[in-house]
Short mmCIF file of C-alpha atoms in Angstrom, two decimals:
data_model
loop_
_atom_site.label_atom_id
_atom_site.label_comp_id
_atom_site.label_asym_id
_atom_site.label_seq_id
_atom_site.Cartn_x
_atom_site.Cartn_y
_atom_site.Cartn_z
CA UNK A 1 -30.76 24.19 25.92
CA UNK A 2 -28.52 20.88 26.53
CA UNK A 3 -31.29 19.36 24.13
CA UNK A 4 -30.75 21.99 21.04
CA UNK A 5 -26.80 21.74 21.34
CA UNK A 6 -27.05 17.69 21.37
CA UNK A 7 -29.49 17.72 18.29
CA UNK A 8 -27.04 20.26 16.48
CA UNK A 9 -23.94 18.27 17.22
CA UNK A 10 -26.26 15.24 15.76
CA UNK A 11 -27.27 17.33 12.87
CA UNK A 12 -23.59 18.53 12.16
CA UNK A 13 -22.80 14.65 11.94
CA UNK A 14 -25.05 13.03 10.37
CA UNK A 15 -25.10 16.05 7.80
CA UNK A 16 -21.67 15.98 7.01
CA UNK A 17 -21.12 12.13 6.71
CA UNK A 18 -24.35 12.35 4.25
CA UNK A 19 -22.35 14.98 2.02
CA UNK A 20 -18.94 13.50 2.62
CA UNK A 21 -19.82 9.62 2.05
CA UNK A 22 -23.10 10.20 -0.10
CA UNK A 23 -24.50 13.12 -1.69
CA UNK A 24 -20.68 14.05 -3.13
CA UNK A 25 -20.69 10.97 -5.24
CA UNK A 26 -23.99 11.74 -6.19
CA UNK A 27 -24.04 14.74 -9.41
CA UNK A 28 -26.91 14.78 -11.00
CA UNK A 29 -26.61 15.26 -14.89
CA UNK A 30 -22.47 15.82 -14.29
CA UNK A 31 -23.30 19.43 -13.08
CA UNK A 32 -26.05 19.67 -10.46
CA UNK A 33 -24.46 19.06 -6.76
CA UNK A 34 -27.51 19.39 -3.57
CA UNK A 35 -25.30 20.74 -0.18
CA UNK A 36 -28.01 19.71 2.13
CA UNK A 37 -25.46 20.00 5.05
CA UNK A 38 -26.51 23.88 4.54
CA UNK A 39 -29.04 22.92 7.33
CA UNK A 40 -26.62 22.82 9.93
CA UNK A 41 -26.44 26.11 9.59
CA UNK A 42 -29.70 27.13 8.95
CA UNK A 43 -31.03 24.50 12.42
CA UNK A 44 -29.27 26.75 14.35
CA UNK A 45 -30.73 27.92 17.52
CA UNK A 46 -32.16 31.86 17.25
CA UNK A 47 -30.77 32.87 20.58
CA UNK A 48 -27.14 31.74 19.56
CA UNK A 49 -25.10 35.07 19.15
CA UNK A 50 -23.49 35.68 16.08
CA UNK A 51 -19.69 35.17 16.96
CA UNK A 52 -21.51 32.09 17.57
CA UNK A 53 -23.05 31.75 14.62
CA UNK A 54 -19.94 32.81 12.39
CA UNK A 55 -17.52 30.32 14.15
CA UNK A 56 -19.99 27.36 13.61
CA UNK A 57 -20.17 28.23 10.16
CA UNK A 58 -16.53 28.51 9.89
CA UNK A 59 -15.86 24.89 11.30
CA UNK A 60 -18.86 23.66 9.82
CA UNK A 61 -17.34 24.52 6.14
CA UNK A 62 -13.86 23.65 6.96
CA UNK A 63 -14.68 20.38 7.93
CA UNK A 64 -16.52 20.25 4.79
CA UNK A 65 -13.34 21.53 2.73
CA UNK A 66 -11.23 19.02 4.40
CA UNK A 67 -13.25 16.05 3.15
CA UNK A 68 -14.00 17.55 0.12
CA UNK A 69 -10.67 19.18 -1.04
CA UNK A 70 -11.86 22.39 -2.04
CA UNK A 71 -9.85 24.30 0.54
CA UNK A 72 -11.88 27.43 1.42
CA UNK A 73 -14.27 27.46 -0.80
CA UNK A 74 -17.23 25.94 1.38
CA UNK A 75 -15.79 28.15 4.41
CA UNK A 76 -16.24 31.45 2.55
CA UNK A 77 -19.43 30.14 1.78
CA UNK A 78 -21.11 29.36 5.20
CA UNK A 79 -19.41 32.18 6.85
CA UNK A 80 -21.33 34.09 4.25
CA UNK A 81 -24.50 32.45 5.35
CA UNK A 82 -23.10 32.56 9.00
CA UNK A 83 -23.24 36.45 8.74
CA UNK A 84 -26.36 36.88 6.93
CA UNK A 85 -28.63 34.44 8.56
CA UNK A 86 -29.36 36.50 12.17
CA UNK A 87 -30.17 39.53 9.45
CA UNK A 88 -32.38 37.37 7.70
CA UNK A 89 -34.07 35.69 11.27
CA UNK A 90 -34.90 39.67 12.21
CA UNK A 91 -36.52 40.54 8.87
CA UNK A 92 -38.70 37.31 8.49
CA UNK A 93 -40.01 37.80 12.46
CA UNK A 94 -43.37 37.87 12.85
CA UNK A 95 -44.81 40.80 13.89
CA UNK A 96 -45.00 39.90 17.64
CA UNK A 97 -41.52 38.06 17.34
CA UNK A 98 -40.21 34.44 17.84
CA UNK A 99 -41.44 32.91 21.22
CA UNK A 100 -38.71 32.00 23.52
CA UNK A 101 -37.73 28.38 22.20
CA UNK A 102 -38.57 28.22 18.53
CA UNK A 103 -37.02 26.44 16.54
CA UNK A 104 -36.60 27.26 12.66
CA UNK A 105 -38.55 24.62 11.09
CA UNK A 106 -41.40 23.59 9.39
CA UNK A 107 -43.19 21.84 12.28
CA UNK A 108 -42.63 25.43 14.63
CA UNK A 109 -43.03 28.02 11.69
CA UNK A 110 -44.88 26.54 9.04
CA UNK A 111 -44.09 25.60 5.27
CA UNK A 112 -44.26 29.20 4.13
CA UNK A 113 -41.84 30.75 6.33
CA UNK A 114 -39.28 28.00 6.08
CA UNK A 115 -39.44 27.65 2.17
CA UNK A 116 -38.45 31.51 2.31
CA UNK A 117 -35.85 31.28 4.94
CA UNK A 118 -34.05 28.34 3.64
CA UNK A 119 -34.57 28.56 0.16
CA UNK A 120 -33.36 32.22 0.05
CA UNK A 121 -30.32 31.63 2.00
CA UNK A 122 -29.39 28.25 0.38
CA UNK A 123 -29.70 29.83 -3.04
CA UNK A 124 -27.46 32.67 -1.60
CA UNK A 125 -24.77 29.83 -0.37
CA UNK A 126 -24.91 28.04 -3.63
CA UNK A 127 -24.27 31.01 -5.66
CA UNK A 128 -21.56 32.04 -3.81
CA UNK A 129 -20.21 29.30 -3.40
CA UNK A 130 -20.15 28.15 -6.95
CA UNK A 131 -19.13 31.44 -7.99
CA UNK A 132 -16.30 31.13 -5.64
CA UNK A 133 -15.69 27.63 -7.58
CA UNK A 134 -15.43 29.09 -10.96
CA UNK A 135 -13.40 31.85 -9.79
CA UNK A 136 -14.76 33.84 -12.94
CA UNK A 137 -17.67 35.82 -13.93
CA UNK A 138 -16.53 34.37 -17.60
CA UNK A 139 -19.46 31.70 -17.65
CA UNK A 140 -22.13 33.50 -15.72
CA UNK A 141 -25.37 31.98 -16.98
CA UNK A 142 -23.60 28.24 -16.97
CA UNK A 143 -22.69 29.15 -12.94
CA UNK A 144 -25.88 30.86 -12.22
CA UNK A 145 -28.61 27.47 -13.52
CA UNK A 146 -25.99 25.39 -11.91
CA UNK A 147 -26.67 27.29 -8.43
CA UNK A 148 -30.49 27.61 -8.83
CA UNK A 149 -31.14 23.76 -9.96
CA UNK A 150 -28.35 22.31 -6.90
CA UNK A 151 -30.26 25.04 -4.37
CA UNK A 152 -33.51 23.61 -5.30
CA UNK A 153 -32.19 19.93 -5.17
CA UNK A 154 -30.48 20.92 -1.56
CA UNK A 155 -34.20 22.59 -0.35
CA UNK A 156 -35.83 19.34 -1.40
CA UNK A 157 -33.28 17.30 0.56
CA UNK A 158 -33.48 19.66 3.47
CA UNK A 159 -37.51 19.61 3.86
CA UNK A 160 -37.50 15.41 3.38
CA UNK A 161 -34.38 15.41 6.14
CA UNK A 162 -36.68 17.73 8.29
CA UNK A 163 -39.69 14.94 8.11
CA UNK A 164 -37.41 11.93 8.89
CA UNK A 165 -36.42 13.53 12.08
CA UNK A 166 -39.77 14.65 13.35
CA UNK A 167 -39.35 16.35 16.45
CA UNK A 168 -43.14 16.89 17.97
CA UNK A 169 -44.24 20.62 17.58
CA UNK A 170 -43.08 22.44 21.10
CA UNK A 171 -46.09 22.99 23.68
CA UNK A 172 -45.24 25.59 26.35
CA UNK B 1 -12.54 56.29 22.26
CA UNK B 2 -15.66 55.37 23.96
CA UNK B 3 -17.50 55.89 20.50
CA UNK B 4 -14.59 53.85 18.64
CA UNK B 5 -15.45 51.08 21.29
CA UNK B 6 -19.29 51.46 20.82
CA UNK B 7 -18.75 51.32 16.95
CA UNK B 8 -16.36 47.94 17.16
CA UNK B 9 -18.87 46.13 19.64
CA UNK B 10 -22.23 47.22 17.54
CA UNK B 11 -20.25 45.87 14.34
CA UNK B 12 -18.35 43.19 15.67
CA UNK B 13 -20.30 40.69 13.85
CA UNK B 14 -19.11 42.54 10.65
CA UNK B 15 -15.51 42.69 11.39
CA UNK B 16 -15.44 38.74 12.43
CA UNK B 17 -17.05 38.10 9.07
CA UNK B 18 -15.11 40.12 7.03
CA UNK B 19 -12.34 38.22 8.95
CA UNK B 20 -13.40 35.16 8.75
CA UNK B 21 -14.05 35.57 4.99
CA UNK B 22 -10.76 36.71 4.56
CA UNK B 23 -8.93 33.75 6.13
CA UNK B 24 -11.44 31.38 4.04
CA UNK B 25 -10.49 33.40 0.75
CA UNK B 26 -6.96 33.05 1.92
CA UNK B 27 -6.99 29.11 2.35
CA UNK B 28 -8.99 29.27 -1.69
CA UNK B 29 -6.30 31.10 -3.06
CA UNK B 30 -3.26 29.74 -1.82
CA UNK B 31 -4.73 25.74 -1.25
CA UNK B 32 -6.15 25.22 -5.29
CA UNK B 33 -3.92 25.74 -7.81
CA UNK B 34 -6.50 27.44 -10.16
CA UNK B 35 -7.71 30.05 -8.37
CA UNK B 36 -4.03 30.86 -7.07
CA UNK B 37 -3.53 31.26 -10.66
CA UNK B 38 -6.70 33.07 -11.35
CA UNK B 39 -5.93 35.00 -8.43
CA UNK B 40 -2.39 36.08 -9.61
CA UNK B 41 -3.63 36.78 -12.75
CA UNK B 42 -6.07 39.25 -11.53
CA UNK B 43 -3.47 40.60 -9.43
CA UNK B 44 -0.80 41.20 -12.52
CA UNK B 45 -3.31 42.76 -14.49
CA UNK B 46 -4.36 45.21 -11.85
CA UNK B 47 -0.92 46.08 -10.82
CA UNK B 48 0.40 45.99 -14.73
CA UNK B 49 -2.70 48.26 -15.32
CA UNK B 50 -2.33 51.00 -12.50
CA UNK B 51 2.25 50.88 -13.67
CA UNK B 52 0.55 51.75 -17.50
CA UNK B 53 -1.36 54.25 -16.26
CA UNK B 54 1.33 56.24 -14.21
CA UNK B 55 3.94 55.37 -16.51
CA UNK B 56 1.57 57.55 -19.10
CA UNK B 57 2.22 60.52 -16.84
CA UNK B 58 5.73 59.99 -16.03
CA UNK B 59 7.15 59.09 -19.10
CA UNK B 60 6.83 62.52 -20.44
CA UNK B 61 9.45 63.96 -17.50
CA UNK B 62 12.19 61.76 -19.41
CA UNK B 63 11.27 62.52 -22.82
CA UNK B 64 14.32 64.92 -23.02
CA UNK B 65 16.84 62.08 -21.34
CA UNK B 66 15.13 59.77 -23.76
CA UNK B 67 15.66 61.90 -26.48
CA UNK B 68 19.38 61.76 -26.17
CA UNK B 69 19.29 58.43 -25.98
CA UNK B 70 18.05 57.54 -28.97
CA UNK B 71 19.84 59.83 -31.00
CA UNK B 72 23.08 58.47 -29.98
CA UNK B 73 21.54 54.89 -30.47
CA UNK B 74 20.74 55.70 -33.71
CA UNK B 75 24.29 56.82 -34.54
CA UNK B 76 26.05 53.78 -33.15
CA UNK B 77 23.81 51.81 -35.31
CA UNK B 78 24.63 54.30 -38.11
CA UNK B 79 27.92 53.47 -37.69
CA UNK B 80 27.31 49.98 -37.91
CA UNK B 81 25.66 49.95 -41.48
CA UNK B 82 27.71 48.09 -44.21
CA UNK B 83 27.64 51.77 -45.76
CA UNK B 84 29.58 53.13 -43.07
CA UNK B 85 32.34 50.61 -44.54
CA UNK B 86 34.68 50.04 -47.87
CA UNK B 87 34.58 46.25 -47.27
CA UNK B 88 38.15 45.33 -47.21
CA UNK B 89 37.01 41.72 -46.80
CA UNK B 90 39.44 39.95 -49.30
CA UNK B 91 38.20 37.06 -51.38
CA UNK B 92 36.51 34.18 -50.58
CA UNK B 93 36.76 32.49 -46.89
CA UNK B 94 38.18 29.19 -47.05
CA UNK B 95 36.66 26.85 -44.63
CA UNK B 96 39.36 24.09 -42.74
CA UNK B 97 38.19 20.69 -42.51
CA UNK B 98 40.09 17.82 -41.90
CA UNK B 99 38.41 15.41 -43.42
CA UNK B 100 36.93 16.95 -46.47
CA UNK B 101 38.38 19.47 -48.78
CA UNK B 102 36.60 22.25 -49.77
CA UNK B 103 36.23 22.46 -53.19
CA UNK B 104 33.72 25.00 -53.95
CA UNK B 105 33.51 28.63 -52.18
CA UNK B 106 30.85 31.20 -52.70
CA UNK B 107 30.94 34.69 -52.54
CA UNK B 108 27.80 37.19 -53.09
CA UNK B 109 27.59 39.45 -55.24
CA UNK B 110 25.07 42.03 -56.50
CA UNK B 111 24.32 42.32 -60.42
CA UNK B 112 24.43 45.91 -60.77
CA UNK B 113 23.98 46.03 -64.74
CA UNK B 114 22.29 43.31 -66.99
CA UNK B 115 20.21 42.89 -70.09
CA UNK B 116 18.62 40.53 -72.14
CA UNK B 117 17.26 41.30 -74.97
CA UNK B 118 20.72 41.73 -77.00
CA UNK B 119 21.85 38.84 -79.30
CA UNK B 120 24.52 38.76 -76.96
CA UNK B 121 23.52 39.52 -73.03
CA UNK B 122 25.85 39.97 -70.11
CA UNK B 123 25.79 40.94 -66.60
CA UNK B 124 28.16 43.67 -64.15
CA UNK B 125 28.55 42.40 -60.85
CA UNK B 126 30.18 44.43 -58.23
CA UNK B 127 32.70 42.39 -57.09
CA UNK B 128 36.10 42.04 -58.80
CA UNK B 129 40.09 41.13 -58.15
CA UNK B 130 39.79 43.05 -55.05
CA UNK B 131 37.59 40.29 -53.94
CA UNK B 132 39.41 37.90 -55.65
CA UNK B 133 37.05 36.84 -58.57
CA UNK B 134 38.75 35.90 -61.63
CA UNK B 135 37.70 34.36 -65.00
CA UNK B 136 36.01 31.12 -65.92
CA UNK B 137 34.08 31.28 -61.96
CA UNK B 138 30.48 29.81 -62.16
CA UNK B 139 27.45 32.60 -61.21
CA UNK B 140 24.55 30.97 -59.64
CA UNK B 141 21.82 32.18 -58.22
CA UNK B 142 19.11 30.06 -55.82
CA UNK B 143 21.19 26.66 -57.17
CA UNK B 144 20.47 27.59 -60.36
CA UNK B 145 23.40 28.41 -63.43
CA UNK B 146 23.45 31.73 -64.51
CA UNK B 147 26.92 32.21 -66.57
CA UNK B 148 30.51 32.08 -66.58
CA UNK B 149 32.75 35.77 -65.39
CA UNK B 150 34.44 36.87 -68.56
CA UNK B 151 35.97 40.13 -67.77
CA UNK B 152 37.42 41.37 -64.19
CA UNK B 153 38.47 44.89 -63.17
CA UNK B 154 39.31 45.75 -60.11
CA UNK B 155 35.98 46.25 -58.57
CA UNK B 156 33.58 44.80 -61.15
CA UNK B 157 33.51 42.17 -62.92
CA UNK B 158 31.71 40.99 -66.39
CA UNK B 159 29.35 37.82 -66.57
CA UNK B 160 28.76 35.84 -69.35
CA UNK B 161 25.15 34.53 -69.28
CA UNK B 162 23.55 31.13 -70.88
CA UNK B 163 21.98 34.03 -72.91
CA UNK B 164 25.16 34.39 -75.71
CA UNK B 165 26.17 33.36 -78.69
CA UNK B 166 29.69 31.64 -77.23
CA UNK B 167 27.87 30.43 -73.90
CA UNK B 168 28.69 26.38 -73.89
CA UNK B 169 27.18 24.93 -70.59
CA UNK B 170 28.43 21.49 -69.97
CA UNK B 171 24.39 19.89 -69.00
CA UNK B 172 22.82 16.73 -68.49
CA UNK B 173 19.35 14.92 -68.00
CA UNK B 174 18.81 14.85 -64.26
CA UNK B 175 16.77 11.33 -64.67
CA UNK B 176 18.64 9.87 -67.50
CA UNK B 177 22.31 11.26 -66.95
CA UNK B 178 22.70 11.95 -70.85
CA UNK B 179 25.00 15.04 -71.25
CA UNK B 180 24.92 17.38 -73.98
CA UNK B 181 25.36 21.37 -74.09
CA UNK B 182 23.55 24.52 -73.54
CA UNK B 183 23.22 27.12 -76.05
CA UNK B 184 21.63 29.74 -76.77
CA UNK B 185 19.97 30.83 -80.60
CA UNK B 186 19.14 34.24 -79.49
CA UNK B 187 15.55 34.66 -79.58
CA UNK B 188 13.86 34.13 -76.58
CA UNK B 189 15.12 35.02 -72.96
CA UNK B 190 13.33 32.29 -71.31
CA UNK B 191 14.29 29.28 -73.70
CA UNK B 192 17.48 28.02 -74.40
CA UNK B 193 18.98 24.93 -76.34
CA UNK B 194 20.52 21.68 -75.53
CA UNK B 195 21.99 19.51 -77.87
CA UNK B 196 23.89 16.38 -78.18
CA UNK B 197 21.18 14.22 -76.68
CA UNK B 198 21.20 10.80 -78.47
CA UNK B 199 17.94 10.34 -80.43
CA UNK B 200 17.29 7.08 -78.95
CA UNK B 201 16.19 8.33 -75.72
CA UNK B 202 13.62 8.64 -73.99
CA UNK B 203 12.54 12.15 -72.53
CA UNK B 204 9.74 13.61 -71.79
CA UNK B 205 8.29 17.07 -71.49
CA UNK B 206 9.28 18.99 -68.14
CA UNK B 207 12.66 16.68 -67.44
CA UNK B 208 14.86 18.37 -65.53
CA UNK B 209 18.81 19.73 -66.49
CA UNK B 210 21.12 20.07 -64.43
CA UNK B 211 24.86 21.22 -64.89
CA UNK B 212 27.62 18.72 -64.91
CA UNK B 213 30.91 19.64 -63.83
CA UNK B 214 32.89 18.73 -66.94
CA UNK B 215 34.23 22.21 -67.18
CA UNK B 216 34.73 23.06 -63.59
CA UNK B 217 32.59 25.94 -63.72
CA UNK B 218 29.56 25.10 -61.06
CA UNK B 219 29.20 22.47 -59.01
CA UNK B 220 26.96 19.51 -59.69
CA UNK B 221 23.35 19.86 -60.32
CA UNK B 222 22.78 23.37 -60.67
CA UNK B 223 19.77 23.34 -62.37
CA UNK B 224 19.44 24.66 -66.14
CA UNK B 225 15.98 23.83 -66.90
CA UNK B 226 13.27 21.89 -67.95
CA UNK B 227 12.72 20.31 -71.06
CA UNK B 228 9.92 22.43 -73.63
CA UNK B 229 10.16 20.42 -76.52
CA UNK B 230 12.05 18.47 -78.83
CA UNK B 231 13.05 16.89 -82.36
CA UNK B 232 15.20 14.90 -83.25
CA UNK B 233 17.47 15.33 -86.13
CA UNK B 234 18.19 12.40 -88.60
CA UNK B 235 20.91 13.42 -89.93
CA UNK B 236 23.23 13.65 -86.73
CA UNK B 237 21.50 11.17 -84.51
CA UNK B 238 20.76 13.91 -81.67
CA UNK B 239 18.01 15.79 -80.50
CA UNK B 240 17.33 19.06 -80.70
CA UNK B 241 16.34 20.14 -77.38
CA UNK B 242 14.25 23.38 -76.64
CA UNK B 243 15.23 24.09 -72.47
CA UNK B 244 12.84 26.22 -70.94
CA UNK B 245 15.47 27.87 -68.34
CA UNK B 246 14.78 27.67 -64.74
CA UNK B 247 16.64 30.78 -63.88
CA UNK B 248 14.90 34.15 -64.82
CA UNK B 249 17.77 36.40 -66.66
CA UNK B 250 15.01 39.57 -65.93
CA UNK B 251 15.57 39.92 -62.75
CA UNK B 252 19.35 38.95 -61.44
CA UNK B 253 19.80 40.81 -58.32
CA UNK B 254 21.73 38.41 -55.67
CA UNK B 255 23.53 35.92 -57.12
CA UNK B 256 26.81 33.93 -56.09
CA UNK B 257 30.30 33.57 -57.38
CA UNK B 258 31.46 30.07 -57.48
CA UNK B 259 34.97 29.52 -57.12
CA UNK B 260 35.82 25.57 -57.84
CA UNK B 261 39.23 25.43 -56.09
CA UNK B 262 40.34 22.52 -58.27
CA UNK B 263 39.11 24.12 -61.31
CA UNK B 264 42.81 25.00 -62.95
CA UNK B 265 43.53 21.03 -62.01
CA UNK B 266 40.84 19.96 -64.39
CA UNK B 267 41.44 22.68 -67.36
CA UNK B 268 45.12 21.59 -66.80
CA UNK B 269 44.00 18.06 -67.58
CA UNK B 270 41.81 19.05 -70.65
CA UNK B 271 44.36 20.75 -72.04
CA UNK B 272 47.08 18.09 -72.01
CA UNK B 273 44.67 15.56 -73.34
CA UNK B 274 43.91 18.05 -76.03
CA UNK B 275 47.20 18.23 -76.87
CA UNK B 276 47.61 14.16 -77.61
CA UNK B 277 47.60 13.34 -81.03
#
């Protein structure tokens, strides 16, 4: 337990300084932004409750705002994902259930199930969040590629940032 | 109460979003200035929206109150029309200056009666002594000469235009500053002609006339014309001019009265040098 809260304080930092001094310098062709710090949210423990989950995700995207200067905008999105994440853990269980101590990642659940988990719910932050950016439904198709391509760019960082801190697969 | 409880604690996760949501949405709105402005902008259209659609329903309880209204709006502004009135606005309105004099004062008029196609044409205005026209005043319309006021009653008054056998405009060459006169042979409401133009210069088709203010009539550079064509005749030394005329005797509606206040000073002057031997 002590381990899991260390690694997701770890994860929190080392995620946001990689937005904050890095990847928010970094737009590919002027419109395509990755928010890999998404995993933060989407590392999070199963067990953790979902006040718990909500306030993390509330912090998490404040903290982001606050370096970023887009006041509220990255809040409303990870509270978003904050609330629909547990809902998402319960409908991709496996039939039996998670074993006590799994974590959500490719090394414990295997590529399929963690493509779908975070690639579903980082395309879900992205749109909302960019939506929340343009403020308008005015330029729909311009917002909508935007999300898709940065929520595929974000997955991609996600999965290599997964390898390069290769935690050996649990053995009970 | 126990279910109320039961429903907040199964939900709770809903209500802290919604919540938390709310404060994020919150800190958007009033922390970037464009979505505040977005956001106000939806807001004002929403709340001008449901006000149009009430206002739809209540606007027929005052249609009575708003019925009187109008009526007696419309007859205050009834009573405002110039109709309403017998303007006993007397002559022209001097303007005080220190420093400059005025010399010219205009008044406007409206040509109730006018032809053209006589050998001799003139013009009813309807303003007279009780407006304090009087003969010899210049009639201009958009700074262009029209004619001279011949006859004045007390209401009306009679104008002489370029387009008569005794009309004598005082005109010269805008360019060249030649003078001659204005008259008119009679045939054709659109041309008139200007003579005394030595032979020896140079003009060329479309030069402008102007008035000159030799006989006090209009001011300066009202203009006459432009020049049509022209020969020149050996035996006097002048041209004969053919003027097409800038000002279109068909259709005189508005036009002003010129009153030159220094006019009888001049005609005094004329006279006396007349009189020399």
């Amino acid at each position: 337990m002590i381990g899991a809260i260390v690694g997701s304080f770890g994860r929190f930092i080392f995620l946001i300084l990689l937005q904050v001094l890095v990847l928010n310098h970094v737009a590919l062709a002027d419109h395509f932004y990755p928010y890999p710090y998404l995993l933060i949210l989407l590392a999070l423990p199963f067990e953790l409750p979902r006040w718990a989950d909500l306030f993390i995700a509330f912090i998490t995207g404040i903290t982001l705002d606050i370096f970023t200067r887009t006041m509220g905008m990255h809040t409303t999105a990870c509270v978003f994902i904050g609330f629909l994440r547990p809902i998402f853990v319960r409908f991709l269980a496996p039939r039996e259930g998670y074993e006590f101590g799994t974590r959500p990642n490719i090394q414990d659940l295997g590529w399929v199930w963690f493509i779908t988990y975070a690639g579903t719910l980082t395309l879900l932050h992205h749109l909302f969040l960019f939506f929340v950016e343009s403020f308008t439904l005015a330029q729909f198709w311009f917002t909508l590629g935007k999300a898709v391509v940065s929520s595929i760019l974000s997955l991609l960082l996600m999965i290599v940032f997964q390898f390069l801190s290769i935690t050996p697969k649990r053995v009970d | 109460m126990k279910n109320l409880i039961n429903f907040l604690t199964n939900y709770y996760a809903v209500f802290l979003f919604l919540l938390l949501e709310l404060i994020g949405m919150s800190l958007v709105v009033s922390n970037n200035t464009y979505h505040n402005i977005r956001f106000m902008n939806w807001t004002a259209d929403f709340s001008g929206g449901l006000y149009d659609f009430t206002n739809n329903f209540t606007e027929y309880l005052s249609l009575k109150q708003s019925n009187v209204q109008l009526a007696e709006e419309n007859a205050a502004l009834k009573r405002m029309m110039p109709k309403s009135y017998f303007s006993t606005e007397n002559g022209f309105m001097p303007i005080t200056d220190t420093n400059l004099t005025q010399q010219f004062q205009y008044q406007p008029a409206k040509v109730i009666y006018s032809t053209v196609h006589k050998r001799n044409n003139y013009a009813i205005i309807n303003k007279g002594k009780a407006n304090g026209i009087e003969p010899e005043m210049g009639v201009i319309i958009n700074n262009q000469a029209v004619g001279v006021i011949t006859e004045v009653s007390e209401h009306y008054a009679t104008v002489m235009p370029i387009l008569h056998a005794s009309s004598r405009t005082s005109a010269q060459l805008k360019t060249q500053e030649f003078f001659g006169l204005i008259t008119w042979n009679g045939y054709d409401a659109d041309t008139a002609q200007l003579s005394d133009i030595p032979s020896h210069v140079d003009i060329a088709q479309g030069d402008t006339i102007i008035t000159r203010q030799a006989s006090g009539i209009y001011p300066e550079g009202m203009l006459v014309g432009t020049v049509a064509s022209w020969k020149a005749d050996p035996s006097t030394g002048f041209y004969n001019i053919q003027v097409d005329l800038a000002c279109d005797f068909r259709k005189l509606h508005h036009v002003y009265v010129v009153k030159n206040a220094f006019q009888e000073e001049l005609i005094e002057l004329q006279e006396k040098e007349e009189e020399l031997p």
